[in-house]
Amino acid sequence: MKILTRQYHTIRSNYRKLQHIHFPGISSFQHGLNIQQLLVDANLDYKSLEFKYRRIQRQRLRSKSEVSPNDLEGFKRIGGQYFQLERGGQVTWHGKGQLVAYLILDLKCFVKLSTKCYINNVLLKSIQNLLKKTYHLDSVVGVENPGVWIKDNKSKSSSESLKISSVGVRIRHGITEYGIALNINPDLKYLNTFEMCGLKNKRATSIHKQLSHLPVPSVEHVGKLFVDEVALALEMNSVEHINANSL
């Protein structure tokens, strides 16, 4: 049986290049939000923004009641900041050793690219392809629990999985904001101390945790691999990798 795969491409001939802007060093979360908003408002070429953040917790605005006062105090005790955002998803964590990539696209300019397809077939599928091609790691996209998951080989249960990547987006007038977080080599205690993404009794893992015998890949290197996979999924002709310090 032949399996058909659908590729998505822009209907604007001048929008066949994806710009990948890497922000070296540690960025403040507010700085990342400001940069994203500036580019969204400018409605420029399609871009992927890559950041490394300090310890922060974030959640969607409408889920404020889901965070207990004890959890808020816990965030402060570990030296983290707390933000509420207008995006999908629940509480999550960002910090050192984690790739955070925001993709800014106009979905109206693509053929048959719905919100669901964008999340599953572009963002999450690109992470799966990256993990498989580069690190030979098999993963699945969660159906009930969004994100990318890897089988827990240490668990007695064959169905137990560990979360290696989360997703949270906002789409306004067809323009995408926010994106994914992929665990490369973060301190997993920050992800496993609190209930992340509203998932009880679920734990996180990372590329380095799964492949501890290999050198730790840099966030910048993994970011380039991810953006290359996104461009491939969208049938874009090229990727322009840019260091933000050169702008």
PDB file of C-alpha atoms in Angstrom:
ATOM      1  CA  MET A   1       0.000   0.000   0.000  1.00  0.00           C
ATOM      2  CA  LYS A   2       1.371   3.400  -0.967  1.00  0.00           C
ATOM      3  CA  ILE A   3       1.384   5.981   1.797  1.00  0.00           C
ATOM      4  CA  LEU A   4       0.739   9.531   0.625  1.00  0.00           C
ATOM      5  CA  THR A   5       2.290  12.460   2.469  1.00  0.00           C
ATOM      6  CA  ARG A   6       0.982  15.981   2.064  1.00  0.00           C
ATOM      7  CA  GLN A   7       3.428  18.839   1.687  1.00  0.00           C
ATOM      8  CA  TYR A   8       2.457  22.441   2.304  1.00  0.00           C
ATOM      9  CA  HIS A   9       3.802  25.324   0.272  1.00  0.00           C
ATOM     10  CA  THR A  10       3.229  29.049   0.153  1.00  0.00           C
ATOM     11  CA  ILE A  11       1.208  30.540  -2.688  1.00  0.00           C
ATOM     12  CA  ARG A  12       3.428  33.622  -2.676  1.00  0.00           C
ATOM     13  CA  SER A  13       6.411  33.055  -4.932  1.00  0.00           C
ATOM     14  CA  ASN A  14       8.487  35.652  -3.063  1.00  0.00           C
ATOM     15  CA  TYR A  15       7.938  33.839   0.247  1.00  0.00           C
ATOM     16  CA  ARG A  16       9.913  30.677  -0.438  1.00  0.00           C
ATOM     17  CA  LYS A  17      12.717  31.409   2.013  1.00  0.00           C
ATOM     18  CA  LEU A  18      12.656  30.953   5.786  1.00  0.00           C
ATOM     19  CA  GLN A  19      14.820  33.259   7.884  1.00  0.00           C
ATOM     20  CA  HIS A  20      16.210  31.643  11.028  1.00  0.00           C
ATOM     21  CA  ILE A  21      17.358  34.238  13.568  1.00  0.00           C
ATOM     22  CA  HIS A  22      19.511  32.867  16.383  1.00  0.00           C
ATOM     23  CA  PHE A  23      19.831  34.992  19.534  1.00  0.00           C
ATOM     24  CA  PRO A  24      23.139  33.999  21.172  1.00  0.00           C
ATOM     25  CA  GLY A  25      23.597  33.984  24.921  1.00  0.00           C
ATOM     26  CA  ILE A  26      20.752  34.066  27.437  1.00  0.00           C
ATOM     27  CA  SER A  27      17.730  36.230  26.572  1.00  0.00           C
ATOM     28  CA  SER A  28      15.164  37.564  28.991  1.00  0.00           C
ATOM     29  CA  PHE A  29      11.689  36.225  28.289  1.00  0.00           C
ATOM     30  CA  GLN A  30      10.297  39.731  27.908  1.00  0.00           C
ATOM     31  CA  HIS A  31      12.950  40.486  25.291  1.00  0.00           C
ATOM     32  CA  GLY A  32      11.848  37.423  23.332  1.00  0.00           C
ATOM     33  CA  LEU A  33       8.205  38.516  23.499  1.00  0.00           C
ATOM     34  CA  ASN A  34       9.094  42.029  22.352  1.00  0.00           C
ATOM     35  CA  ILE A  35      11.080  40.769  19.359  1.00  0.00           C
ATOM     36  CA  GLN A  36       8.292  38.399  18.349  1.00  0.00           C
ATOM     37  CA  GLN A  37       5.644  41.122  18.571  1.00  0.00           C
ATOM     38  CA  LEU A  38       7.783  43.548  16.563  1.00  0.00           C
ATOM     39  CA  LEU A  39       8.123  41.074  13.700  1.00  0.00           C
ATOM     40  CA  VAL A  40       4.466  40.024  13.818  1.00  0.00           C
ATOM     41  CA  ASP A  41       3.351  43.664  13.612  1.00  0.00           C
ATOM     42  CA  ALA A  42       5.761  44.358  10.752  1.00  0.00           C
ATOM     43  CA  ASN A  43       4.336  41.412   8.739  1.00  0.00           C
ATOM     44  CA  LEU A  44       7.715  40.729   7.160  1.00  0.00           C
ATOM     45  CA  ASP A  45       9.094  37.539   5.611  1.00  0.00           C
ATOM     46  CA  TYR A  46       8.548  34.227   7.383  1.00  0.00           C
ATOM     47  CA  LYS A  47      10.865  33.829  10.339  1.00  0.00           C
ATOM     48  CA  SER A  48      11.922  31.389  13.021  1.00  0.00           C
ATOM     49  CA  LEU A  49      13.240  32.980  16.219  1.00  0.00           C
ATOM     50  CA  GLU A  50      15.511  30.918  18.438  1.00  0.00           C
ATOM     51  CA  PHE A  51      16.111  31.801  22.101  1.00  0.00           C
ATOM     52  CA  LYS A  52      17.777  30.474  25.241  1.00  0.00           C
ATOM     53  CA  TYR A  53      15.937  31.658  28.353  1.00  0.00           C
ATOM     54  CA  ARG A  54      16.619  31.880  32.044  1.00  0.00           C
ATOM     55  CA  ARG A  55      14.346  29.858  34.321  1.00  0.00           C
ATOM     56  CA  ILE A  56      10.744  30.911  33.718  1.00  0.00           C
ATOM     57  CA  GLN A  57       7.291  29.386  34.058  1.00  0.00           C
ATOM     58  CA  ARG A  58       4.593  30.425  31.626  1.00  0.00           C
ATOM     59  CA  GLN A  59       0.930  29.617  31.047  1.00  0.00           C
ATOM     60  CA  ARG A  60      -2.061  30.769  29.052  1.00  0.00           C
ATOM     61  CA  LEU A  61      -4.062  33.656  30.513  1.00  0.00           C
ATOM     62  CA  ARG A  62      -7.333  31.776  30.872  1.00  0.00           C
ATOM     63  CA  SER A  63      -5.779  29.113  33.090  1.00  0.00           C
ATOM     64  CA  LYS A  64      -4.689  31.342  35.964  1.00  0.00           C
ATOM     65  CA  SER A  65      -6.868  29.465  38.448  1.00  0.00           C
ATOM     66  CA  GLU A  66      -5.085  26.215  37.549  1.00  0.00           C
ATOM     67  CA  VAL A  67      -1.903  27.356  39.323  1.00  0.00           C
ATOM     68  CA  SER A  68      -1.984  27.108  43.104  1.00  0.00           C
ATOM     69  CA  PRO A  69      -0.369  29.675  45.422  1.00  0.00           C
ATOM     70  CA  ASN A  70       2.011  26.930  46.567  1.00  0.00           C
ATOM     71  CA  ASP A  71       3.173  26.370  43.000  1.00  0.00           C
ATOM     72  CA  LEU A  72       3.718  30.099  42.510  1.00  0.00           C
ATOM     73  CA  GLU A  73       5.839  30.192  45.647  1.00  0.00           C
ATOM     74  CA  GLY A  74       7.696  27.136  44.389  1.00  0.00           C
ATOM     75  CA  PHE A  75       8.514  28.902  41.121  1.00  0.00           C
ATOM     76  CA  LYS A  76      10.009  31.786  43.087  1.00  0.00           C
ATOM     77  CA  ARG A  77      12.038  29.488  45.344  1.00  0.00           C
ATOM     78  CA  ILE A  78      13.852  27.960  42.362  1.00  0.00           C
ATOM     79  CA  GLY A  79      14.707  31.420  41.080  1.00  0.00           C
ATOM     80  CA  GLY A  80      12.184  31.426  38.255  1.00  0.00           C
ATOM     81  CA  GLN A  81       9.956  34.123  36.827  1.00  0.00           C
ATOM     82  CA  TYR A  82       6.278  33.602  36.048  1.00  0.00           C
ATOM     83  CA  PHE A  83       4.428  34.861  32.953  1.00  0.00           C
ATOM     84  CA  GLN A  84       0.870  34.510  31.689  1.00  0.00           C
ATOM     85  CA  LEU A  85       0.413  34.508  27.923  1.00  0.00           C
ATOM     86  CA  GLU A  86      -2.372  34.529  25.363  1.00  0.00           C
ATOM     87  CA  ARG A  87      -1.573  31.194  23.746  1.00  0.00           C
ATOM     88  CA  GLY A  88      -2.648  27.568  23.773  1.00  0.00           C
ATOM     89  CA  GLY A  89      -1.325  25.094  26.309  1.00  0.00           C
ATOM     90  CA  GLN A  90      -0.992  25.210  30.079  1.00  0.00           C
ATOM     91  CA  VAL A  91       1.913  25.722  32.486  1.00  0.00           C
ATOM     92  CA  THR A  92       5.341  25.008  31.046  1.00  0.00           C
ATOM     93  CA  TRP A  93       8.963  25.822  31.856  1.00  0.00           C
ATOM     94  CA  HIS A  94      11.766  27.359  29.805  1.00  0.00           C
ATOM     95  CA  GLY A  95      15.412  27.577  30.780  1.00  0.00           C
ATOM     96  CA  LYS A  96      19.040  26.920  29.981  1.00  0.00           C
ATOM     97  CA  GLY A  97      19.687  23.821  27.887  1.00  0.00           C
ATOM     98  CA  GLN A  98      16.359  24.086  26.077  1.00  0.00           C
ATOM     99  CA  LEU A  99      15.679  25.180  22.501  1.00  0.00           C
ATOM    100  CA  VAL A 100      12.792  27.644  22.305  1.00  0.00           C
ATOM    101  CA  ALA A 101      11.749  28.398  18.720  1.00  0.00           C
ATOM    102  CA  TYR A 102       8.965  30.779  17.689  1.00  0.00           C
ATOM    103  CA  LEU A 103       7.721  30.529  14.107  1.00  0.00           C
ATOM    104  CA  ILE A 104       6.074  33.523  12.443  1.00  0.00           C
ATOM    105  CA  LEU A 105       4.067  32.508   9.374  1.00  0.00           C
ATOM    106  CA  ASP A 106       0.931  33.655   7.577  1.00  0.00           C
ATOM    107  CA  LEU A 107      -1.134  30.472   7.279  1.00  0.00           C
ATOM    108  CA  LYS A 108      -3.439  32.195   4.785  1.00  0.00           C
ATOM    109  CA  CYS A 109      -0.587  32.142   2.294  1.00  0.00           C
ATOM    110  CA  PHE A 110      -0.243  28.353   2.356  1.00  0.00           C
ATOM    111  CA  VAL A 111      -2.195  25.668   0.554  1.00  0.00           C
ATOM    112  CA  LYS A 112      -4.382  23.503   2.839  1.00  0.00           C
ATOM    113  CA  LEU A 113      -2.455  24.353   6.002  1.00  0.00           C
ATOM    114  CA  SER A 114      -4.949  24.353   8.872  1.00  0.00           C
ATOM    115  CA  THR A 115      -4.063  25.123  12.474  1.00  0.00           C
ATOM    116  CA  LYS A 116      -4.083  21.428  13.378  1.00  0.00           C
ATOM    117  CA  CYS A 117      -1.889  20.519  10.406  1.00  0.00           C
ATOM    118  CA  TYR A 118       0.497  23.350  11.234  1.00  0.00           C
ATOM    119  CA  ILE A 119       0.964  22.113  14.803  1.00  0.00           C
ATOM    120  CA  ASN A 120       1.127  18.381  14.104  1.00  0.00           C
ATOM    121  CA  ASN A 121       2.570  18.131  10.594  1.00  0.00           C
ATOM    122  CA  VAL A 122       4.956  21.079  10.637  1.00  0.00           C
ATOM    123  CA  LEU A 123       6.078  21.871  14.190  1.00  0.00           C
ATOM    124  CA  LEU A 124       5.896  18.490  15.912  1.00  0.00           C
ATOM    125  CA  LYS A 125       6.679  16.371  12.856  1.00  0.00           C
ATOM    126  CA  SER A 126       9.813  18.461  12.277  1.00  0.00           C
ATOM    127  CA  ILE A 127      10.968  17.626  15.803  1.00  0.00           C
ATOM    128  CA  GLN A 128      10.286  13.945  15.208  1.00  0.00           C
ATOM    129  CA  ASN A 129      12.287  14.000  11.979  1.00  0.00           C
ATOM    130  CA  LEU A 130      15.163  15.824  13.684  1.00  0.00           C
ATOM    131  CA  LEU A 131      15.295  13.290  16.516  1.00  0.00           C
ATOM    132  CA  LYS A 132      15.163  10.323  14.156  1.00  0.00           C
ATOM    133  CA  LYS A 133      17.560  11.515  11.447  1.00  0.00           C
ATOM    134  CA  THR A 134      20.235  13.009  13.685  1.00  0.00           C
ATOM    135  CA  TYR A 135      19.985  11.073  16.955  1.00  0.00           C
ATOM    136  CA  HIS A 136      18.191   7.850  15.915  1.00  0.00           C
ATOM    137  CA  LEU A 137      15.527   8.468  18.554  1.00  0.00           C
ATOM    138  CA  ASP A 138      12.027   7.154  17.909  1.00  0.00           C
ATOM    139  CA  SER A 139       9.205   9.362  19.134  1.00  0.00           C
ATOM    140  CA  VAL A 140       5.459   9.850  18.872  1.00  0.00           C
ATOM    141  CA  VAL A 141       3.205  12.890  18.739  1.00  0.00           C
ATOM    142  CA  GLY A 142       0.752  12.806  21.608  1.00  0.00           C
ATOM    143  CA  VAL A 143      -2.920  12.617  20.644  1.00  0.00           C
ATOM    144  CA  GLU A 144      -4.481  13.404  24.021  1.00  0.00           C
ATOM    145  CA  ASN A 145      -1.318  14.985  25.445  1.00  0.00           C
ATOM    146  CA  PRO A 146       0.190  17.424  22.901  1.00  0.00           C
ATOM    147  CA  GLY A 147       3.931  17.365  22.373  1.00  0.00           C
ATOM    148  CA  VAL A 148       6.585  14.866  21.344  1.00  0.00           C
ATOM    149  CA  TRP A 149       7.108  11.802  23.517  1.00  0.00           C
ATOM    150  CA  ILE A 150       9.789   9.121  23.799  1.00  0.00           C
ATOM    151  CA  LYS A 151       9.292   5.650  25.262  1.00  0.00           C
ATOM    152  CA  ASP A 152      10.629   5.261  28.790  1.00  0.00           C
ATOM    153  CA  ASN A 153      12.881   2.203  28.500  1.00  0.00           C
ATOM    154  CA  LYS A 154      13.371   2.093  32.277  1.00  0.00           C
ATOM    155  CA  SER A 155       9.665   1.760  32.990  1.00  0.00           C
ATOM    156  CA  LYS A 156       8.024  -1.621  33.500  1.00  0.00           C
ATOM    157  CA  SER A 157       5.023  -0.361  31.574  1.00  0.00           C
ATOM    158  CA  SER A 158       5.313  -0.600  27.794  1.00  0.00           C
ATOM    159  CA  SER A 159       3.034   2.418  27.431  1.00  0.00           C
ATOM    160  CA  GLU A 160       5.003   4.795  29.662  1.00  0.00           C
ATOM    161  CA  SER A 161       6.466   7.766  27.776  1.00  0.00           C
ATOM    162  CA  LEU A 162       8.634  10.769  28.605  1.00  0.00           C
ATOM    163  CA  LYS A 163       8.048  14.220  27.165  1.00  0.00           C
ATOM    164  CA  ILE A 164      10.941  15.671  25.205  1.00  0.00           C
ATOM    165  CA  SER A 165       9.199  18.587  23.489  1.00  0.00           C
ATOM    166  CA  SER A 166       6.217  20.838  24.191  1.00  0.00           C
ATOM    167  CA  VAL A 167       4.165  23.071  21.912  1.00  0.00           C
ATOM    168  CA  GLY A 168       2.121  26.207  22.491  1.00  0.00           C
ATOM    169  CA  VAL A 169       0.915  28.570  19.779  1.00  0.00           C
ATOM    170  CA  ARG A 170      -1.341  31.529  19.177  1.00  0.00           C
ATOM    171  CA  ILE A 171      -2.795  32.347  15.773  1.00  0.00           C
ATOM    172  CA  ARG A 172      -4.319  35.756  15.114  1.00  0.00           C
ATOM    173  CA  HIS A 173      -5.729  36.576  11.680  1.00  0.00           C
ATOM    174  CA  GLY A 174      -3.775  33.631  10.312  1.00  0.00           C
ATOM    175  CA  ILE A 175      -0.415  34.832  11.703  1.00  0.00           C
ATOM    176  CA  THR A 176       1.347  32.306  13.942  1.00  0.00           C
ATOM    177  CA  GLU A 177       3.115  33.166  17.196  1.00  0.00           C
ATOM    178  CA  TYR A 178       5.110  31.164  19.749  1.00  0.00           C
ATOM    179  CA  GLY A 179       6.025  27.587  18.860  1.00  0.00           C
ATOM    180  CA  ILE A 180       7.994  24.759  20.450  1.00  0.00           C
ATOM    181  CA  ALA A 181      10.429  23.951  23.234  1.00  0.00           C
ATOM    182  CA  LEU A 182      12.816  21.011  22.818  1.00  0.00           C
ATOM    183  CA  ASN A 183      14.803  19.675  25.767  1.00  0.00           C
ATOM    184  CA  ILE A 184      18.467  19.353  24.824  1.00  0.00           C
ATOM    185  CA  ASN A 185      20.250  19.334  28.173  1.00  0.00           C
ATOM    186  CA  PRO A 186      18.196  21.246  30.760  1.00  0.00           C
ATOM    187  CA  ASP A 187      18.196  20.506  34.469  1.00  0.00           C
ATOM    188  CA  LEU A 188      15.171  18.208  34.443  1.00  0.00           C
ATOM    189  CA  LYS A 189      14.341  18.863  38.081  1.00  0.00           C
ATOM    190  CA  TYR A 190      12.667  22.099  36.992  1.00  0.00           C
ATOM    191  CA  LEU A 191      10.411  20.217  34.575  1.00  0.00           C
ATOM    192  CA  ASN A 192       9.737  17.286  36.884  1.00  0.00           C
ATOM    193  CA  THR A 193       9.115  19.167  40.141  1.00  0.00           C
ATOM    194  CA  PHE A 194       5.858  20.779  39.044  1.00  0.00           C
ATOM    195  CA  GLU A 195       2.876  19.597  37.020  1.00  0.00           C
ATOM    196  CA  MET A 196       3.708  20.649  33.466  1.00  0.00           C
ATOM    197  CA  CYS A 197       1.080  21.169  30.742  1.00  0.00           C
ATOM    198  CA  GLY A 198      -1.649  19.941  33.091  1.00  0.00           C
ATOM    199  CA  LEU A 199      -0.302  16.378  32.951  1.00  0.00           C
ATOM    200  CA  LYS A 200      -0.209  14.523  36.253  1.00  0.00           C
ATOM    201  CA  ASN A 201       2.399  11.812  36.831  1.00  0.00           C
ATOM    202  CA  LYS A 202       4.182  12.587  33.557  1.00  0.00           C
ATOM    203  CA  ARG A 203       7.907  13.242  33.421  1.00  0.00           C
ATOM    204  CA  ALA A 204      10.267  14.952  31.012  1.00  0.00           C
ATOM    205  CA  THR A 205      13.453  13.813  29.319  1.00  0.00           C
ATOM    206  CA  SER A 206      16.047  15.376  27.029  1.00  0.00           C
ATOM    207  CA  ILE A 207      18.297  14.514  24.102  1.00  0.00           C
ATOM    208  CA  HIS A 208      21.294  14.310  26.416  1.00  0.00           C
ATOM    209  CA  LYS A 209      19.411  12.142  28.926  1.00  0.00           C
ATOM    210  CA  GLN A 210      18.611   9.669  26.180  1.00  0.00           C
ATOM    211  CA  LEU A 211      22.114   9.778  24.679  1.00  0.00           C
ATOM    212  CA  SER A 212      24.349  10.518  27.664  1.00  0.00           C
ATOM    213  CA  HIS A 213      27.294   8.728  26.019  1.00  0.00           C
ATOM    214  CA  LEU A 214      27.451  11.413  23.308  1.00  0.00           C
ATOM    215  CA  PRO A 215      28.674  15.029  23.544  1.00  0.00           C
ATOM    216  CA  VAL A 216      25.944  17.524  24.419  1.00  0.00           C
ATOM    217  CA  PRO A 217      24.720  19.258  21.236  1.00  0.00           C
ATOM    218  CA  SER A 218      24.484  23.035  21.297  1.00  0.00           C
ATOM    219  CA  VAL A 219      21.144  24.820  21.210  1.00  0.00           C
ATOM    220  CA  GLU A 220      22.259  26.692  18.099  1.00  0.00           C
ATOM    221  CA  HIS A 221      23.102  23.461  16.250  1.00  0.00           C
ATOM    222  CA  VAL A 222      19.796  21.795  17.123  1.00  0.00           C
ATOM    223  CA  GLY A 223      17.962  24.999  16.239  1.00  0.00           C
ATOM    224  CA  LYS A 224      19.396  24.932  12.724  1.00  0.00           C
ATOM    225  CA  LEU A 225      18.380  21.296  12.302  1.00  0.00           C
ATOM    226  CA  PHE A 226      14.837  22.092  13.426  1.00  0.00           C
ATOM    227  CA  VAL A 227      14.430  25.040  11.072  1.00  0.00           C
ATOM    228  CA  ASP A 228      15.783  23.005   8.161  1.00  0.00           C
ATOM    229  CA  GLU A 229      13.099  20.390   8.854  1.00  0.00           C
ATOM    230  CA  VAL A 230      10.391  23.076   9.032  1.00  0.00           C
ATOM    231  CA  ALA A 231      11.493  24.501   5.684  1.00  0.00           C
ATOM    232  CA  LEU A 232      11.393  21.009   4.194  1.00  0.00           C
ATOM    233  CA  ALA A 233       7.857  20.423   5.502  1.00  0.00           C
ATOM    234  CA  LEU A 234       6.699  23.728   3.998  1.00  0.00           C
ATOM    235  CA  GLU A 235       8.494  23.102   0.685  1.00  0.00           C
ATOM    236  CA  MET A 236      10.526  26.280   1.053  1.00  0.00           C
ATOM    237  CA  ASN A 237      13.502  26.643  -1.246  1.00  0.00           C
ATOM    238  CA  SER A 238      16.051  27.845   1.280  1.00  0.00           C
ATOM    239  CA  VAL A 239      16.837  28.807   4.859  1.00  0.00           C
ATOM    240  CA  GLU A 240      18.809  31.915   5.763  1.00  0.00           C
ATOM    241  CA  HIS A 241      20.558  31.426   9.113  1.00  0.00           C
ATOM    242  CA  ILE A 242      21.178  34.784  10.809  1.00  0.00           C
ATOM    243  CA  ASN A 243      22.976  35.698  14.028  1.00  0.00           C
ATOM    244  CA  ALA A 244      20.889  38.362  15.769  1.00  0.00           C
ATOM    245  CA  ASN A 245      24.049  40.245  16.748  1.00  0.00           C
ATOM    246  CA  SER A 246      24.708  40.951  13.075  1.00  0.00           C
ATOM    247  CA  LEU A 247      21.386  42.732  12.562  1.00  0.00           C
TER     248      LEU A 247
END
